[in-house]
Amino acid sequence: LAEEMEQKGVNPDAFTCSILMKGIKHAACLEDVDKIMALVQRARVTPDEVLMNCLLDACVKLRDVQRLTRVLEQFKNTGVVPSPHAYAMLIRAYGHARRPDRARALWRELTSGSNGLPDEEAFASMVDACLAGNDLVGAANVFREVKERLHGFARAPAVFSALVKACMQCKEAPIALSLYEELKDGFVCGKVTYNTLIDAFVRQGDTSKASEVYRDMALKNVSPDLITYSTLIKGHCASGDLEQGLQLLGLMQKRGIAPDSILFNSILDGCARKQMRSLTEQVLQDMEAAGVAPSNFTLSILVKLYGRCGDLEAAFGVIKTAPEKHGFKLNTQVYTCLMSACIANSAMDKALSVYDHMASSGCVADAKTYQTLLSGCLRHGDVEGAMKLLADTIDGQTEAGFNMKMRLDRDAVE
């Protein structure tokens, strides 16, 4: 029809070309776009904003950066200024086409003042373009450039969340944490983002900053969840601030959030590290009262504690009663911890007895197990026992018949 119009001397206009472009929108190919562009030139059509957006949208969908650039320049030469939507679309397209130079050039046009201030869509597109090229610093700077307007951008929390996630994946947490400190009054983050930031601060050993983010959540009416409390409590326990960890545990329980086994084990580990036996046993009782069953990890914590307290009877008692009560089998790590506790309390015979019991139960010894026993034998002058263990290791067989491939400490072997 367009060709027939030309043959009859009826020149297509921008409206005609826009209709053609919309007609091929969902099944566009490079040849179709070229034909319409040629028609625009032949008919000397002055493109309007609608036609420009249609053509640019087709080029974006075709992921043809060169043609996209050519269309853009052609329209600019006619004096047509891209709409804010067109700018956003182009910035995103150039970013995903790994052409950050062109994305930044368009962003500079927007922020220069001649085209007005960038809107929310352009802001989100520029951050997305930076993230597509792993330019985390560039993405953070985009936030800084529109800092005063972020409170009016409904998508700011989601865009910031994407940046935080990218920083964590690239192990560049300081970029996200620093930006959060600058922008936290500009918008309200989502719960997942707050939890991610808390975790990042805890991993850096900065529980003070993590607690600040927790307080920010309360100020912004974002309710903390199990992940929030678990991360904070684990952080405080790991840093030795057991009191603060226990306070948070009590607070979360008052709010009706039930602790899980990971959280209870973190608190138990914190108590055990400080050899607070009574408190550890109280937490264990609270754990069972809450319907959370102890695990092998729980037992390894308790065995280490009783070993440090010199109470082997309690260590042997807990590994006997807990598996029977809660229906699980001891693993290699618990057996190794029990051997280590025996050795530390000068009970080498008991350590070797545990080793024999472990083998007969079908639990496979690992390199750590043999390393622990070899070091214990040598420390107590039991060369014969050490030689037997070394022979077991070299043979690569346990009594249960499992193949072993391990590396032992060179000093112990020598």
Short mmCIF file of C-alpha atoms in Angstrom, two decimals:
data_model
loop_
_atom_site.label_atom_id
_atom_site.label_comp_id
_atom_site.label_asym_id
_atom_site.label_seq_id
_atom_site.Cartn_x
_atom_site.Cartn_y
_atom_site.Cartn_z
CA LEU A 1 0.00 0.00 0.00
CA ALA A 2 2.81 2.42 0.79
CA GLU A 3 4.39 1.74 -2.60
CA GLU A 4 1.01 2.22 -4.28
CA MET A 5 0.65 5.57 -2.53
CA GLU A 6 4.00 6.67 -3.94
CA GLN A 7 3.11 5.47 -7.43
CA LYS A 8 -0.08 7.53 -7.36
CA GLY A 9 1.82 10.61 -6.18
CA VAL A 10 0.50 10.55 -2.63
CA ASN A 11 3.46 11.13 -0.34
CA PRO A 12 3.44 9.25 2.93
CA ASP A 13 3.74 11.40 6.06
CA ALA A 14 5.03 10.73 9.59
CA PHE A 15 1.66 9.27 10.56
CA THR A 16 1.80 6.80 7.65
CA CYS A 17 5.33 5.69 8.56
CA SER A 18 4.38 5.34 12.24
CA ILE A 19 1.50 3.03 11.29
CA LEU A 20 3.88 0.93 9.17
CA MET A 21 6.38 0.75 12.01
CA LYS A 22 3.74 -0.28 14.52
CA GLY A 23 2.55 -2.92 12.06
CA ILE A 24 5.90 -4.70 12.07
CA LYS A 25 6.59 -4.04 15.77
CA HIS A 26 6.13 -7.62 16.96
CA ALA A 27 7.76 -9.28 13.96
CA ALA A 28 10.32 -6.71 12.87
CA CYS A 29 13.36 -7.66 10.84
CA LEU A 30 16.30 -5.56 9.68
CA GLU A 31 14.99 -5.39 6.09
CA ASP A 32 11.62 -4.01 7.22
CA VAL A 33 13.26 -1.28 9.28
CA ASP A 34 15.52 -0.36 6.35
CA LYS A 35 12.57 -0.16 3.97
CA ILE A 36 10.68 2.21 6.22
CA MET A 37 13.79 4.33 6.78
CA ALA A 38 14.25 4.51 3.00
CA LEU A 39 10.61 5.54 2.62
CA VAL A 40 11.11 8.30 5.19
CA GLN A 41 14.07 9.63 3.21
CA ARG A 42 12.41 9.32 -0.22
CA ALA A 43 9.24 11.04 0.88
CA ARG A 44 11.24 13.61 2.85
CA VAL A 45 9.12 12.90 5.86
CA THR A 46 9.81 15.12 8.86
CA PRO A 47 9.83 12.60 11.70
CA ASP A 48 7.81 13.36 14.79
CA GLU A 49 8.26 11.94 18.27
CA VAL A 50 5.89 9.01 17.66
CA LEU A 51 7.70 7.87 14.52
CA MET A 52 11.07 8.27 16.18
CA ASN A 53 10.04 6.19 19.19
CA CYS A 54 8.61 3.46 16.96
CA LEU A 55 11.79 3.15 14.90
CA LEU A 56 14.08 3.27 17.91
CA ASP A 57 11.97 0.67 19.69
CA ALA A 58 12.27 -1.67 16.70
CA CYS A 59 16.06 -1.26 16.63
CA VAL A 60 16.26 -1.96 20.34
CA LYS A 61 14.24 -5.15 19.99
CA LEU A 62 16.46 -6.24 17.10
CA ARG A 63 19.54 -5.50 19.25
CA ASP A 64 21.16 -3.75 16.32
CA VAL A 65 23.39 -1.11 17.89
CA GLN A 66 24.80 0.24 14.65
CA ARG A 67 21.39 0.76 13.08
CA LEU A 68 20.13 2.20 16.37
CA THR A 69 22.91 4.79 16.34
CA ARG A 70 22.27 5.63 12.68
CA VAL A 71 18.57 6.15 13.26
CA LEU A 72 19.25 8.32 16.28
CA GLU A 73 21.72 10.53 14.42
CA GLN A 74 19.41 10.81 11.42
CA PHE A 75 16.59 12.08 13.57
CA LYS A 76 18.82 14.45 15.52
CA ASN A 77 19.91 16.01 12.23
CA THR A 78 16.27 16.89 11.52
CA GLY A 79 16.05 18.73 14.83
CA VAL A 80 13.84 16.16 16.52
CA VAL A 81 14.73 15.79 20.19
CA PRO A 82 14.28 12.30 21.66
CA SER A 83 11.58 12.05 24.30
CA PRO A 84 12.48 11.12 27.90
CA HIS A 85 11.13 7.62 27.19
CA ALA A 86 13.32 7.36 24.08
CA TYR A 87 16.38 8.43 26.07
CA ALA A 88 15.67 5.79 28.72
CA MET A 89 15.12 3.12 26.10
CA LEU A 90 18.34 4.01 24.29
CA ILE A 91 20.44 4.13 27.45
CA ARG A 92 19.25 0.67 28.50
CA ALA A 93 19.82 -0.70 24.99
CA TYR A 94 23.38 0.64 24.77
CA GLY A 95 24.14 -0.70 28.24
CA HIS A 96 23.06 -4.24 27.38
CA ALA A 97 24.88 -3.99 24.04
CA ARG A 98 28.10 -3.34 26.01
CA ARG A 99 28.37 0.21 24.71
CA PRO A 100 28.69 2.13 27.99
CA ASP A 101 30.32 5.06 26.19
CA ARG A 102 27.13 5.77 24.23
CA ALA A 103 24.93 5.20 27.29
CA ARG A 104 26.99 7.73 29.26
CA ALA A 105 26.91 10.21 26.36
CA LEU A 106 23.12 10.12 26.37
CA TRP A 107 23.05 10.42 30.15
CA ARG A 108 25.28 13.51 29.93
CA GLU A 109 22.87 15.01 27.42
CA LEU A 110 20.07 14.51 29.91
CA THR A 111 21.97 15.90 32.88
CA SER A 112 23.46 18.86 31.02
CA GLY A 113 20.31 20.88 31.55
CA SER A 114 19.42 21.50 27.91
CA ASN A 115 17.02 18.54 27.90
CA GLY A 116 15.72 18.99 31.41
CA LEU A 117 16.47 16.80 34.38
CA PRO A 118 16.50 13.01 33.89
CA ASP A 119 13.27 11.37 34.95
CA GLU A 120 12.80 8.18 36.94
CA GLU A 121 12.81 5.94 33.87
CA ALA A 122 16.08 7.38 32.58
CA PHE A 123 17.65 7.06 36.05
CA ALA A 124 16.64 3.39 36.31
CA SER A 125 17.87 2.72 32.79
CA MET A 126 21.27 4.33 33.42
CA VAL A 127 21.81 2.30 36.59
CA ASP A 128 20.77 -0.82 34.68
CA ALA A 129 23.21 0.03 31.88
CA CYS A 130 26.05 0.40 34.39
CA LEU A 131 25.21 -2.88 36.09
CA ALA A 132 25.07 -4.65 32.72
CA GLY A 133 28.73 -3.68 32.30
CA ASN A 134 29.67 -4.41 35.96
CA ASP A 135 30.38 -0.69 36.46
CA LEU A 136 29.36 -0.63 40.12
CA VAL A 137 31.06 2.69 40.86
CA GLY A 138 29.35 4.25 37.85
CA ALA A 139 25.97 2.97 39.05
CA ALA A 140 26.61 4.41 42.51
CA ASN A 141 27.51 7.78 40.99
CA VAL A 142 24.22 7.84 39.08
CA PHE A 143 22.46 7.65 42.43
CA ARG A 144 24.55 10.53 43.72
CA GLU A 145 23.73 12.67 40.68
CA VAL A 146 19.99 12.42 41.37
CA LYS A 147 20.27 12.28 45.16
CA GLU A 148 18.01 15.27 45.76
CA ARG A 149 15.22 13.75 43.65
CA LEU A 150 15.30 10.15 44.87
CA HIS A 151 12.44 10.69 47.32
CA GLY A 152 10.15 11.22 44.32
CA PHE A 153 11.29 8.11 42.45
CA ALA A 154 8.99 5.21 43.32
CA ARG A 155 11.42 2.75 41.73
CA ALA A 156 14.44 3.97 43.71
CA PRO A 157 14.25 1.17 46.35
CA ALA A 158 14.09 -1.55 43.67
CA VAL A 159 16.93 0.00 41.66
CA PHE A 160 19.05 0.34 44.82
CA SER A 161 18.27 -3.29 45.68
CA ALA A 162 19.60 -4.35 42.27
CA LEU A 163 22.82 -2.40 42.90
CA VAL A 164 23.25 -3.92 46.37
CA LYS A 165 22.75 -7.42 44.96
CA ALA A 166 25.30 -6.77 42.21
CA CYS A 167 27.84 -5.46 44.74
CA MET A 168 27.46 -8.58 46.89
CA GLN A 169 27.84 -10.88 43.89
CA CYS A 170 31.01 -9.05 42.82
CA LYS A 171 32.33 -8.98 46.42
CA GLU A 172 32.28 -5.19 46.40
CA ALA A 173 30.14 -4.68 49.50
CA PRO A 174 31.87 -1.42 50.55
CA ILE A 175 30.43 0.34 47.48
CA ALA A 176 26.87 -0.51 48.51
CA LEU A 177 27.45 0.14 52.20
CA SER A 178 29.00 3.54 51.58
CA LEU A 179 26.18 4.54 49.23
CA TYR A 180 23.57 3.44 51.75
CA GLU A 181 25.07 5.74 54.38
CA GLU A 182 24.76 8.64 51.94
CA LEU A 183 21.24 7.92 50.69
CA LYS A 184 19.37 6.19 53.51
CA ASP A 185 17.20 9.24 54.23
CA GLY A 186 16.12 9.54 50.59
CA PHE A 187 13.95 6.42 50.35
CA VAL A 188 12.80 3.31 52.21
CA CYS A 189 14.55 0.06 51.30
CA GLY A 190 12.76 -3.26 51.14
CA LYS A 191 13.22 -5.86 53.86
CA VAL A 192 15.44 -8.04 51.67
CA THR A 193 17.76 -5.10 50.97
CA TYR A 194 17.99 -4.19 54.66
CA ASN A 195 18.83 -7.82 55.51
CA THR A 196 21.48 -7.90 52.80
CA LEU A 197 23.09 -4.73 54.17
CA ILE A 198 23.03 -6.08 57.73
CA ASP A 199 24.68 -9.28 56.55
CA ALA A 200 27.36 -7.29 54.69
CA PHE A 201 28.20 -5.23 57.78
CA VAL A 202 28.31 -8.39 59.94
CA ARG A 203 30.66 -10.09 57.50
CA GLN A 204 32.95 -7.07 57.77
CA GLY A 205 32.88 -7.44 61.56
CA ASP A 206 31.04 -4.12 62.03
CA THR A 207 28.11 -5.11 64.25
CA SER A 208 27.67 -1.48 65.28
CA LYS A 209 26.80 -0.44 61.72
CA ALA A 210 24.66 -3.57 61.33
CA SER A 211 22.69 -2.52 64.42
CA GLU A 212 22.25 0.96 62.93
CA VAL A 213 20.64 -0.56 59.83
CA TYR A 214 18.39 -2.58 62.14
CA ARG A 215 17.32 0.65 63.86
CA ASP A 216 16.76 2.28 60.47
CA MET A 217 14.31 -0.52 59.69
CA ALA A 218 12.32 0.31 62.80
CA LEU A 219 12.33 4.04 61.99
CA LYS A 220 11.04 3.30 58.47
CA ASN A 221 8.36 0.89 59.76
CA VAL A 222 9.94 -2.14 58.08
CA SER A 223 9.42 -5.17 60.32
CA PRO A 224 12.49 -7.35 60.91
CA ASP A 225 12.10 -11.07 60.31
CA LEU A 226 13.91 -14.27 61.30
CA ILE A 227 16.71 -13.55 58.81
CA THR A 228 17.23 -10.07 60.29
CA TYR A 229 17.52 -11.34 63.84
CA SER A 230 19.54 -14.44 62.93
CA THR A 231 22.13 -12.37 61.10
CA LEU A 232 22.46 -9.84 63.91
CA ILE A 233 22.56 -12.43 66.67
CA LYS A 234 25.18 -14.53 64.86
CA GLY A 235 27.23 -11.38 64.35
CA HIS A 236 27.11 -10.42 68.02
CA CYS A 237 27.90 -13.97 69.17
CA ALA A 238 30.84 -14.21 66.76
CA SER A 239 32.24 -10.91 68.02
CA GLY A 240 31.90 -12.01 71.66
CA ASP A 241 28.98 -9.72 72.53
CA LEU A 242 26.84 -12.54 73.86
CA GLU A 243 24.69 -10.27 76.03
CA GLN A 244 23.47 -8.28 73.04
CA GLY A 245 22.79 -11.49 71.14
CA LEU A 246 20.66 -12.86 73.97
CA GLN A 247 18.74 -9.58 74.25
CA LEU A 248 17.88 -9.76 70.56
CA LEU A 249 16.82 -13.39 70.98
CA GLY A 250 14.41 -12.40 73.72
CA LEU A 251 13.08 -9.49 71.65
CA MET A 252 12.38 -11.63 68.60
CA GLN A 253 10.60 -14.23 70.71
CA LYS A 254 8.41 -11.50 72.23
CA ARG A 255 7.49 -10.47 68.71
CA GLY A 256 6.38 -14.00 67.96
CA ILE A 257 9.30 -14.97 65.72
CA ALA A 258 10.43 -18.52 66.45
CA PRO A 259 14.22 -19.16 66.36
CA ASP A 260 15.44 -22.00 64.15
CA SER A 261 18.22 -24.52 64.75
CA ILE A 262 20.86 -22.36 63.04
CA LEU A 263 20.12 -19.46 65.37
CA PHE A 264 20.10 -21.59 68.51
CA ASN A 265 23.40 -23.19 67.47
CA SER A 266 24.94 -19.74 66.97
CA ILE A 267 23.99 -18.77 70.52
CA LEU A 268 25.15 -22.09 71.91
CA ASP A 269 28.48 -21.63 70.16
CA GLY A 270 28.82 -18.12 71.60
CA CYS A 271 28.12 -19.40 75.11
CA ALA A 272 30.51 -22.34 74.68
CA ARG A 273 33.33 -20.12 73.45
CA LYS A 274 33.12 -18.23 76.74
CA GLN A 275 32.81 -21.53 78.64
CA MET A 276 29.49 -20.42 80.13
CA ARG A 277 28.31 -23.93 80.87
CA SER A 278 25.14 -23.12 82.80
CA LEU A 279 23.97 -20.64 80.19
CA THR A 280 24.77 -23.07 77.38
CA GLU A 281 22.70 -25.80 79.03
CA GLN A 282 19.85 -23.33 79.63
CA VAL A 283 19.84 -22.34 75.96
CA LEU A 284 19.83 -26.04 75.05
CA GLN A 285 16.74 -26.53 77.23
CA ASP A 286 15.08 -23.52 75.61
CA MET A 287 15.93 -24.97 72.21
CA GLU A 288 14.25 -28.28 72.97
CA ALA A 289 11.30 -26.52 74.64
CA ALA A 290 10.79 -24.53 71.43
CA GLY A 291 10.51 -27.80 69.51
CA VAL A 292 13.87 -27.40 67.78
CA ALA A 293 15.81 -30.67 67.83
CA PRO A 294 19.58 -30.63 68.44
CA SER A 295 21.73 -31.75 65.53
CA ASN A 296 25.24 -33.10 65.08
CA PHE A 297 26.43 -29.51 64.92
CA THR A 298 24.79 -28.87 68.31
CA LEU A 299 26.56 -31.90 69.77
CA SER A 300 29.94 -30.81 68.43
CA ILE A 301 29.50 -27.49 70.28
CA LEU A 302 28.53 -29.24 73.52
CA VAL A 303 31.37 -31.78 73.30
CA LYS A 304 33.90 -28.98 72.83
CA LEU A 305 32.45 -27.14 75.83
CA TYR A 306 32.52 -30.18 78.12
CA GLY A 307 36.04 -31.00 76.94
CA ARG A 308 37.23 -27.51 77.86
CA CYS A 309 35.50 -27.84 81.22
CA GLY A 310 37.24 -31.20 81.81
CA ASP A 311 33.93 -33.08 82.08
CA LEU A 312 34.31 -36.08 79.76
CA GLU A 313 31.43 -37.83 81.47
CA ALA A 314 29.06 -35.10 80.34
CA ALA A 315 30.52 -35.21 76.81
CA PHE A 316 29.97 -38.98 76.53
CA GLY A 317 26.55 -38.59 78.11
CA VAL A 318 25.26 -36.05 75.60
CA ILE A 319 26.39 -38.03 72.56
CA LYS A 320 24.57 -41.07 73.93
CA THR A 321 21.26 -39.49 74.90
CA ALA A 322 20.70 -36.89 72.15
CA PRO A 323 20.84 -39.24 69.12
CA GLU A 324 18.56 -41.73 70.87
CA LYS A 325 16.10 -39.01 71.86
CA HIS A 326 15.99 -37.17 68.54
CA GLY A 327 16.62 -40.01 66.10
CA PHE A 328 19.86 -39.25 64.29
CA LYS A 329 23.31 -40.83 63.98
CA LEU A 330 26.58 -39.25 65.02
CA ASN A 331 28.72 -37.96 62.17
CA THR A 332 32.48 -37.81 61.71
CA GLN A 333 32.77 -34.27 63.08
CA VAL A 334 31.16 -35.17 66.43
CA TYR A 335 33.33 -38.26 66.86
CA THR A 336 36.43 -36.21 66.05
CA CYS A 337 35.44 -33.53 68.57
CA LEU A 338 34.99 -36.22 71.22
CA MET A 339 38.41 -37.70 70.44
CA SER A 340 39.94 -34.24 70.70
CA ALA A 341 38.24 -33.67 74.06
CA CYS A 342 39.62 -37.00 75.36
CA ILE A 343 43.14 -36.17 74.19
CA ALA A 344 43.00 -32.70 75.76
CA ASN A 345 42.06 -34.35 79.06
CA SER A 346 44.88 -36.94 78.88
CA ALA A 347 42.51 -39.81 78.10
CA MET A 348 44.22 -41.22 75.03
CA ASP A 349 42.81 -44.68 75.64
CA LYS A 350 39.28 -43.28 75.50
CA ALA A 351 40.08 -41.38 72.29
CA LEU A 352 41.23 -44.64 70.63
CA SER A 353 38.16 -46.39 71.96
CA VAL A 354 35.98 -43.73 70.36
CA TYR A 355 37.86 -44.30 67.09
CA ASP A 356 37.15 -48.05 67.24
CA HIS A 357 33.48 -47.41 68.04
CA MET A 358 33.25 -44.94 65.16
CA ALA A 359 34.64 -47.50 62.71
CA SER A 360 32.35 -50.26 63.95
CA SER A 361 29.31 -47.98 63.59
CA GLY A 362 30.11 -47.47 59.91
CA CYS A 363 31.04 -43.81 60.23
CA VAL A 364 33.96 -42.92 57.95
CA ALA A 365 37.02 -41.23 59.44
CA ASP A 366 38.44 -38.26 57.55
CA ALA A 367 41.82 -36.52 57.44
CA LYS A 368 40.92 -34.39 60.46
CA THR A 369 40.12 -37.50 62.48
CA TYR A 370 43.47 -39.14 61.76
CA GLN A 371 45.33 -35.86 62.23
CA THR A 372 43.74 -35.43 65.67
CA LEU A 373 44.57 -38.97 66.77
CA LEU A 374 48.12 -38.98 65.38
CA SER A 375 48.93 -35.70 67.14
CA GLY A 376 47.42 -37.08 70.35
CA CYS A 377 49.42 -40.31 70.19
CA LEU A 378 52.67 -38.45 69.62
CA ARG A 379 51.91 -35.96 72.39
CA HIS A 380 51.35 -38.83 74.83
CA GLY A 381 54.29 -40.88 73.59
CA ASP A 382 52.14 -43.65 72.10
CA VAL A 383 54.33 -44.37 69.06
CA GLU A 384 52.83 -47.83 68.54
CA GLY A 385 49.32 -46.38 68.37
CA ALA A 386 50.51 -43.66 65.99
CA MET A 387 52.07 -46.26 63.67
CA LYS A 388 48.83 -48.25 63.60
CA LEU A 389 46.85 -45.15 62.71
CA LEU A 390 49.36 -44.18 60.04
CA ALA A 391 49.11 -47.66 58.56
CA ASP A 392 45.30 -47.31 58.43
CA THR A 393 45.71 -43.99 56.66
CA ILE A 394 48.24 -45.23 54.11
CA ASP A 395 46.21 -48.35 53.39
CA GLY A 396 43.32 -46.01 52.67
CA GLN A 397 40.86 -48.38 54.30
CA THR A 398 38.68 -48.16 57.37
CA GLU A 399 37.23 -51.21 59.06
CA ALA A 400 33.97 -50.39 57.27
CA GLY A 401 35.79 -50.79 53.95
CA PHE A 402 35.57 -47.27 52.59
CA ASN A 403 38.32 -45.88 50.36
CA MET A 404 40.11 -42.84 51.72
CA LYS A 405 42.22 -40.18 50.02
CA MET A 406 43.63 -37.74 52.50
CA ARG A 407 46.50 -35.37 53.15
CA LEU A 408 47.94 -35.38 56.62
CA ASP A 409 50.01 -32.70 58.24
CA ARG A 410 53.66 -33.20 57.24
CA ASP A 411 54.95 -32.50 60.75
CA ALA A 412 52.77 -35.24 62.24
CA VAL A 413 53.91 -37.82 59.68
CA GLU A 414 57.58 -36.88 60.14
#
